[in-house]
């Protein structure tokens, strides 16, 4: 494996934790990396450039990107090919593409220009299922556009997963997504593998940072601290529903969100991604609370990977398969059906006694080293 071209379109809340952390790891393994990065506006490009500046240099080729609508498809194909063809040695590279829609347009681009290059399509979630959920919150023109987009994406899925002789494999964040593809698109012959969302190397427990954060927010040394993290503020993230219950139980809570929830005993604030390891070092307990939908069942929240890698005890409502399986196998959390079932948590002493064991288990499942090496092995298989 000599050269990976990673194709990413737009900015997302997990851009640093998932895209850049993986590319940093590949570079640390002496693999040549080129990031083909799409942006829709100058403002989005500036935000992406700022995030890139927080990490070791990654050679980046910029391209104009467009929303997933049929009337933008040709522009997207042209932009992708212009970006690809400007990269020296692209004919001998491995392509790693983030999202099934970009994977579909890449496949179409390859076919249009007579290319049969190795490609791993990384599916982070089924967009149609996400739109189905969001449409309930929309009205008027936005709801109509969302409906048009859903119809278009369904036709894209059908074409993406249609039989061909191309060198393509699918990597999904959960086995539920691969099962969904197998059930709904039985003609798909691509090899399917699972790579959960990663926890980067910076997620290391730090006793010194723990003390600093606790002192900053007035948390006693032997006081249990819970953290809720909804940086993306997506409508399906329901962590705030648990805050009141925890406060009633005498648990201090830090709510990492842009939305103030106004509950005494809870501090609402935001921190940059670079400070998340310090914040999670300070905490003992974390919350993962989502609606019971396929979109959530099949997800692999990056924050859960980070909670696990930091050895936190996670309160979860059984809606994310990846989280349920990890908590059941490690004991690093509790599984409940509703807020009322949260009655007691382990003592402060017990949480500290178990933490290193939970850290080891979390890194084994979600650490970038293991998942990064798995990606490298898969690249080699596809290329060969």
PDB file of C-alpha atoms in Angstrom, residues 179-344:
ATOM      1  CA  UNK A 179     -27.620  -6.467   6.785  1.00  0.00           C
ATOM      2  CA  UNK A 180     -29.797  -3.615   5.455  1.00  0.00           C
ATOM      3  CA  UNK A 181     -27.865  -3.628   2.154  1.00  0.00           C
ATOM      4  CA  UNK A 182     -28.098  -7.409   1.906  1.00  0.00           C
ATOM      5  CA  UNK A 183     -31.870  -7.370   2.501  1.00  0.00           C
ATOM      6  CA  UNK A 184     -32.796  -4.387   0.337  1.00  0.00           C
ATOM      7  CA  UNK A 185     -30.223  -4.846  -2.438  1.00  0.00           C
ATOM      8  CA  UNK A 186     -29.667  -8.617  -2.729  1.00  0.00           C
ATOM      9  CA  UNK A 187     -27.955  -8.197  -6.117  1.00  0.00           C
ATOM     10  CA  UNK A 188     -25.046  -6.369  -4.445  1.00  0.00           C
ATOM     11  CA  UNK A 189     -21.971  -8.591  -4.702  1.00  0.00           C
ATOM     12  CA  UNK A 190     -19.447  -6.258  -3.064  1.00  0.00           C
ATOM     13  CA  UNK A 191     -17.567  -7.590  -0.083  1.00  0.00           C
ATOM     14  CA  UNK A 192     -18.909  -5.956   3.097  1.00  0.00           C
ATOM     15  CA  UNK A 193     -16.898  -5.348   6.287  1.00  0.00           C
ATOM     16  CA  UNK A 194     -17.448  -3.397   9.527  1.00  0.00           C
ATOM     17  CA  UNK A 195     -15.314  -0.578  10.931  1.00  0.00           C
ATOM     18  CA  UNK A 196     -16.841   1.270  13.886  1.00  0.00           C
ATOM     19  CA  UNK A 197     -16.176   4.958  14.379  1.00  0.00           C
ATOM     20  CA  UNK A 198     -12.704   5.480  15.805  1.00  0.00           C
ATOM     21  CA  UNK A 199     -11.310   7.046  18.945  1.00  0.00           C
ATOM     22  CA  UNK A 200      -8.117   8.921  18.081  1.00  0.00           C
ATOM     23  CA  UNK A 201      -4.751   8.565  19.792  1.00  0.00           C
ATOM     24  CA  UNK A 202      -5.284  11.759  21.781  1.00  0.00           C
ATOM     25  CA  UNK A 203      -8.011  10.066  23.853  1.00  0.00           C
ATOM     26  CA  UNK A 204      -5.759   9.084  26.734  1.00  0.00           C
ATOM     27  CA  UNK A 205      -6.788   9.392  30.387  1.00  0.00           C
ATOM     28  CA  UNK A 206      -4.837  12.205  32.066  1.00  0.00           C
ATOM     29  CA  UNK A 207      -4.947  12.544  35.867  1.00  0.00           C
ATOM     30  CA  UNK A 208      -3.518  16.068  35.732  1.00  0.00           C
ATOM     31  CA  UNK A 209      -6.137  17.295  33.242  1.00  0.00           C
ATOM     32  CA  UNK A 210      -8.810  15.582  35.329  1.00  0.00           C
ATOM     33  CA  UNK A 211      -7.842  17.719  38.307  1.00  0.00           C
ATOM     34  CA  UNK A 212      -7.690  20.938  36.254  1.00  0.00           C
ATOM     35  CA  UNK A 213     -11.167  20.505  34.757  1.00  0.00           C
ATOM     36  CA  UNK A 214     -12.718  19.513  38.084  1.00  0.00           C
ATOM     37  CA  UNK A 215     -11.193  22.531  39.788  1.00  0.00           C
ATOM     38  CA  UNK A 216     -12.427  24.813  37.007  1.00  0.00           C
ATOM     39  CA  UNK A 217     -16.042  23.704  37.498  1.00  0.00           C
ATOM     40  CA  UNK A 218     -15.955  23.197  41.268  1.00  0.00           C
ATOM     41  CA  UNK A 219     -16.181  19.386  41.225  1.00  0.00           C
ATOM     42  CA  UNK A 220     -14.849  17.703  44.374  1.00  0.00           C
ATOM     43  CA  UNK A 221     -12.153  15.039  44.063  1.00  0.00           C
ATOM     44  CA  UNK A 222     -14.451  12.228  45.211  1.00  0.00           C
ATOM     45  CA  UNK A 223     -17.606  13.449  43.456  1.00  0.00           C
ATOM     46  CA  UNK A 224     -19.123  11.499  40.547  1.00  0.00           C
ATOM     47  CA  UNK A 225     -19.260  13.652  37.404  1.00  0.00           C
ATOM     48  CA  UNK A 226     -21.368  12.823  34.346  1.00  0.00           C
ATOM     49  CA  UNK A 227     -20.931  14.286  30.884  1.00  0.00           C
ATOM     50  CA  UNK A 228     -23.434  14.689  28.039  1.00  0.00           C
ATOM     51  CA  UNK A 229     -22.008  15.545  24.628  1.00  0.00           C
ATOM     52  CA  UNK A 230     -24.222  16.716  21.760  1.00  0.00           C
ATOM     53  CA  UNK A 231     -21.750  18.772  19.742  1.00  0.00           C
ATOM     54  CA  UNK A 232     -23.650  18.240  16.485  1.00  0.00           C
ATOM     55  CA  UNK A 233     -27.004  19.085  18.129  1.00  0.00           C
ATOM     56  CA  UNK A 234     -28.803  16.585  15.876  1.00  0.00           C
ATOM     57  CA  UNK A 235     -32.501  16.218  16.612  1.00  0.00           C
ATOM     58  CA  UNK A 236     -32.145  12.503  17.385  1.00  0.00           C
ATOM     59  CA  UNK A 237     -29.672  13.118  20.231  1.00  0.00           C
ATOM     60  CA  UNK A 238     -31.746  13.073  23.433  1.00  0.00           C
ATOM     61  CA  UNK A 239     -29.071  13.151  26.152  1.00  0.00           C
ATOM     62  CA  UNK A 240     -30.700  16.179  27.769  1.00  0.00           C
ATOM     63  CA  UNK A 241     -33.642  14.006  28.856  1.00  0.00           C
ATOM     64  CA  UNK A 242     -31.354  12.242  31.338  1.00  0.00           C
ATOM     65  CA  UNK A 243     -29.806  15.353  32.923  1.00  0.00           C
ATOM     66  CA  UNK A 244     -32.676  16.140  35.280  1.00  0.00           C
ATOM     67  CA  UNK A 245     -32.734  12.551  36.535  1.00  0.00           C
ATOM     68  CA  UNK A 246     -28.995  12.537  37.240  1.00  0.00           C
ATOM     69  CA  UNK A 247     -29.148  15.854  39.071  1.00  0.00           C
ATOM     70  CA  UNK A 248     -32.004  14.508  41.225  1.00  0.00           C
ATOM     71  CA  UNK A 249     -29.721  11.590  42.130  1.00  0.00           C
ATOM     72  CA  UNK A 250     -27.037  14.027  43.302  1.00  0.00           C
ATOM     73  CA  UNK A 251     -24.798  13.589  40.251  1.00  0.00           C
ATOM     74  CA  UNK A 252     -23.026  16.670  38.883  1.00  0.00           C
ATOM     75  CA  UNK A 253     -23.424  17.052  35.107  1.00  0.00           C
ATOM     76  CA  UNK A 254     -21.534  18.920  32.406  1.00  0.00           C
ATOM     77  CA  UNK A 255     -23.640  19.309  29.261  1.00  0.00           C
ATOM     78  CA  UNK A 256     -21.390  19.855  26.239  1.00  0.00           C
ATOM     79  CA  UNK A 257     -23.846  21.544  23.931  1.00  0.00           C
ATOM     80  CA  UNK A 258     -24.717  24.871  22.317  1.00  0.00           C
ATOM     81  CA  UNK A 259     -28.194  24.565  23.848  1.00  0.00           C
ATOM     82  CA  UNK A 260     -28.638  25.752  27.432  1.00  0.00           C
ATOM     83  CA  UNK A 261     -31.112  23.478  29.240  1.00  0.00           C
ATOM     84  CA  UNK A 262     -31.489  25.554  32.427  1.00  0.00           C
ATOM     85  CA  UNK A 263     -31.231  22.859  35.101  1.00  0.00           C
ATOM     86  CA  UNK A 264     -29.557  23.701  38.414  1.00  0.00           C
ATOM     87  CA  UNK A 265     -26.621  21.385  39.050  1.00  0.00           C
ATOM     88  CA  UNK A 266     -25.814  21.140  35.341  1.00  0.00           C
ATOM     89  CA  UNK A 267     -23.146  23.252  33.612  1.00  0.00           C
ATOM     90  CA  UNK A 268     -23.722  23.812  29.881  1.00  0.00           C
ATOM     91  CA  UNK A 269     -20.645  24.723  27.862  1.00  0.00           C
ATOM     92  CA  UNK A 270     -18.759  23.887  24.683  1.00  0.00           C
ATOM     93  CA  UNK A 271     -15.123  22.936  24.188  1.00  0.00           C
ATOM     94  CA  UNK A 272     -13.049  22.469  21.015  1.00  0.00           C
ATOM     95  CA  UNK A 273     -12.326  18.923  19.907  1.00  0.00           C
ATOM     96  CA  UNK A 274      -8.745  19.234  21.159  1.00  0.00           C
ATOM     97  CA  UNK A 275     -10.021  19.645  24.751  1.00  0.00           C
ATOM     98  CA  UNK A 276     -12.366  16.650  24.708  1.00  0.00           C
ATOM     99  CA  UNK A 277      -9.790  14.193  26.155  1.00  0.00           C
ATOM    100  CA  UNK A 278      -9.301  16.485  29.160  1.00  0.00           C
ATOM    101  CA  UNK A 279     -13.057  16.818  29.665  1.00  0.00           C
ATOM    102  CA  UNK A 280     -13.602  13.064  29.450  1.00  0.00           C
ATOM    103  CA  UNK A 281     -10.686  12.478  31.839  1.00  0.00           C
ATOM    104  CA  UNK A 282     -12.534  14.636  34.371  1.00  0.00           C
ATOM    105  CA  UNK A 283     -15.774  12.682  33.986  1.00  0.00           C
ATOM    106  CA  UNK A 284     -16.703   9.271  35.400  1.00  0.00           C
ATOM    107  CA  UNK A 285     -20.045   8.697  33.680  1.00  0.00           C
ATOM    108  CA  UNK A 286     -21.383   9.510  30.191  1.00  0.00           C
ATOM    109  CA  UNK A 287     -24.811   9.467  28.568  1.00  0.00           C
ATOM    110  CA  UNK A 288     -25.867   8.065  25.186  1.00  0.00           C
ATOM    111  CA  UNK A 289     -29.614   8.508  24.707  1.00  0.00           C
ATOM    112  CA  UNK A 290     -31.320   8.300  21.323  1.00  0.00           C
ATOM    113  CA  UNK A 291     -34.679   7.588  19.718  1.00  0.00           C
ATOM    114  CA  UNK A 292     -35.374   3.956  18.838  1.00  0.00           C
ATOM    115  CA  UNK A 293     -35.113   4.089  15.041  1.00  0.00           C
ATOM    116  CA  UNK A 294     -33.144   2.118  12.459  1.00  0.00           C
ATOM    117  CA  UNK A 295     -30.988   5.191  11.881  1.00  0.00           C
ATOM    118  CA  UNK A 296     -29.856   5.068  15.508  1.00  0.00           C
ATOM    119  CA  UNK A 297     -29.866   1.267  15.843  1.00  0.00           C
ATOM    120  CA  UNK A 298     -27.352   1.026  12.994  1.00  0.00           C
ATOM    121  CA  UNK A 299     -25.177   3.977  14.023  1.00  0.00           C
ATOM    122  CA  UNK A 300     -21.706   4.043  15.555  1.00  0.00           C
ATOM    123  CA  UNK A 301     -21.557   7.379  17.398  1.00  0.00           C
ATOM    124  CA  UNK A 302     -18.012   8.720  17.502  1.00  0.00           C
ATOM    125  CA  UNK A 303     -18.659  10.058  20.994  1.00  0.00           C
ATOM    126  CA  UNK A 304     -19.429   6.524  22.199  1.00  0.00           C
ATOM    127  CA  UNK A 305     -16.098   5.302  20.816  1.00  0.00           C
ATOM    128  CA  UNK A 306     -14.411   8.126  22.740  1.00  0.00           C
ATOM    129  CA  UNK A 307     -16.365   7.397  25.932  1.00  0.00           C
ATOM    130  CA  UNK A 308     -15.320   3.740  25.698  1.00  0.00           C
ATOM    131  CA  UNK A 309     -11.658   4.547  25.007  1.00  0.00           C
ATOM    132  CA  UNK A 310     -11.612   6.825  28.082  1.00  0.00           C
ATOM    133  CA  UNK A 311     -13.134   4.155  30.342  1.00  0.00           C
ATOM    134  CA  UNK A 312     -16.377   5.940  31.135  1.00  0.00           C
ATOM    135  CA  UNK A 313     -19.455   4.217  32.542  1.00  0.00           C
ATOM    136  CA  UNK A 314     -22.134   4.834  29.880  1.00  0.00           C
ATOM    137  CA  UNK A 315     -25.859   5.135  30.598  1.00  0.00           C
ATOM    138  CA  UNK A 316     -27.642   3.970  27.443  1.00  0.00           C
ATOM    139  CA  UNK A 317     -31.252   3.308  26.411  1.00  0.00           C
ATOM    140  CA  UNK A 318     -30.602   0.256  24.198  1.00  0.00           C
ATOM    141  CA  UNK A 319     -31.043   2.113  20.890  1.00  0.00           C
ATOM    142  CA  UNK A 320     -27.528   1.773  19.365  1.00  0.00           C
ATOM    143  CA  UNK A 321     -26.454  -1.790  18.561  1.00  0.00           C
ATOM    144  CA  UNK A 322     -22.722  -1.065  18.778  1.00  0.00           C
ATOM    145  CA  UNK A 323     -23.108   0.475  22.246  1.00  0.00           C
ATOM    146  CA  UNK A 324     -25.379  -2.286  23.540  1.00  0.00           C
ATOM    147  CA  UNK A 325     -22.929  -4.999  22.477  1.00  0.00           C
ATOM    148  CA  UNK A 326     -19.932  -3.224  24.033  1.00  0.00           C
ATOM    149  CA  UNK A 327     -21.678  -2.528  27.348  1.00  0.00           C
ATOM    150  CA  UNK A 328     -22.956  -6.105  27.559  1.00  0.00           C
ATOM    151  CA  UNK A 329     -19.508  -7.563  26.914  1.00  0.00           C
ATOM    152  CA  UNK A 330     -17.536  -5.248  29.224  1.00  0.00           C
ATOM    153  CA  UNK A 331     -19.925  -4.086  31.949  1.00  0.00           C
ATOM    154  CA  UNK A 332     -18.842  -0.500  31.232  1.00  0.00           C
ATOM    155  CA  UNK A 333     -22.289   0.990  31.635  1.00  0.00           C
ATOM    156  CA  UNK A 334     -25.936   0.234  32.204  1.00  0.00           C
ATOM    157  CA  UNK A 335     -28.738  -0.510  29.742  1.00  0.00           C
ATOM    158  CA  UNK A 336     -32.192   0.824  30.586  1.00  0.00           C
ATOM    159  CA  UNK A 337     -35.490   1.303  28.771  1.00  0.00           C
ATOM    160  CA  UNK A 338     -36.422   4.713  30.134  1.00  0.00           C
ATOM    161  CA  UNK A 339     -35.211   7.512  32.398  1.00  0.00           C
ATOM    162  CA  UNK A 340     -37.187   6.176  35.391  1.00  0.00           C
ATOM    163  CA  UNK A 341     -35.074   2.995  35.409  1.00  0.00           C
ATOM    164  CA  UNK A 342     -31.928   4.983  36.229  1.00  0.00           C
ATOM    165  CA  UNK A 343     -31.974   4.400  39.981  1.00  0.00           C
ATOM    166  CA  UNK A 344     -28.374   3.974  41.106  1.00  0.00           C
TER     167      UNK A 344
END
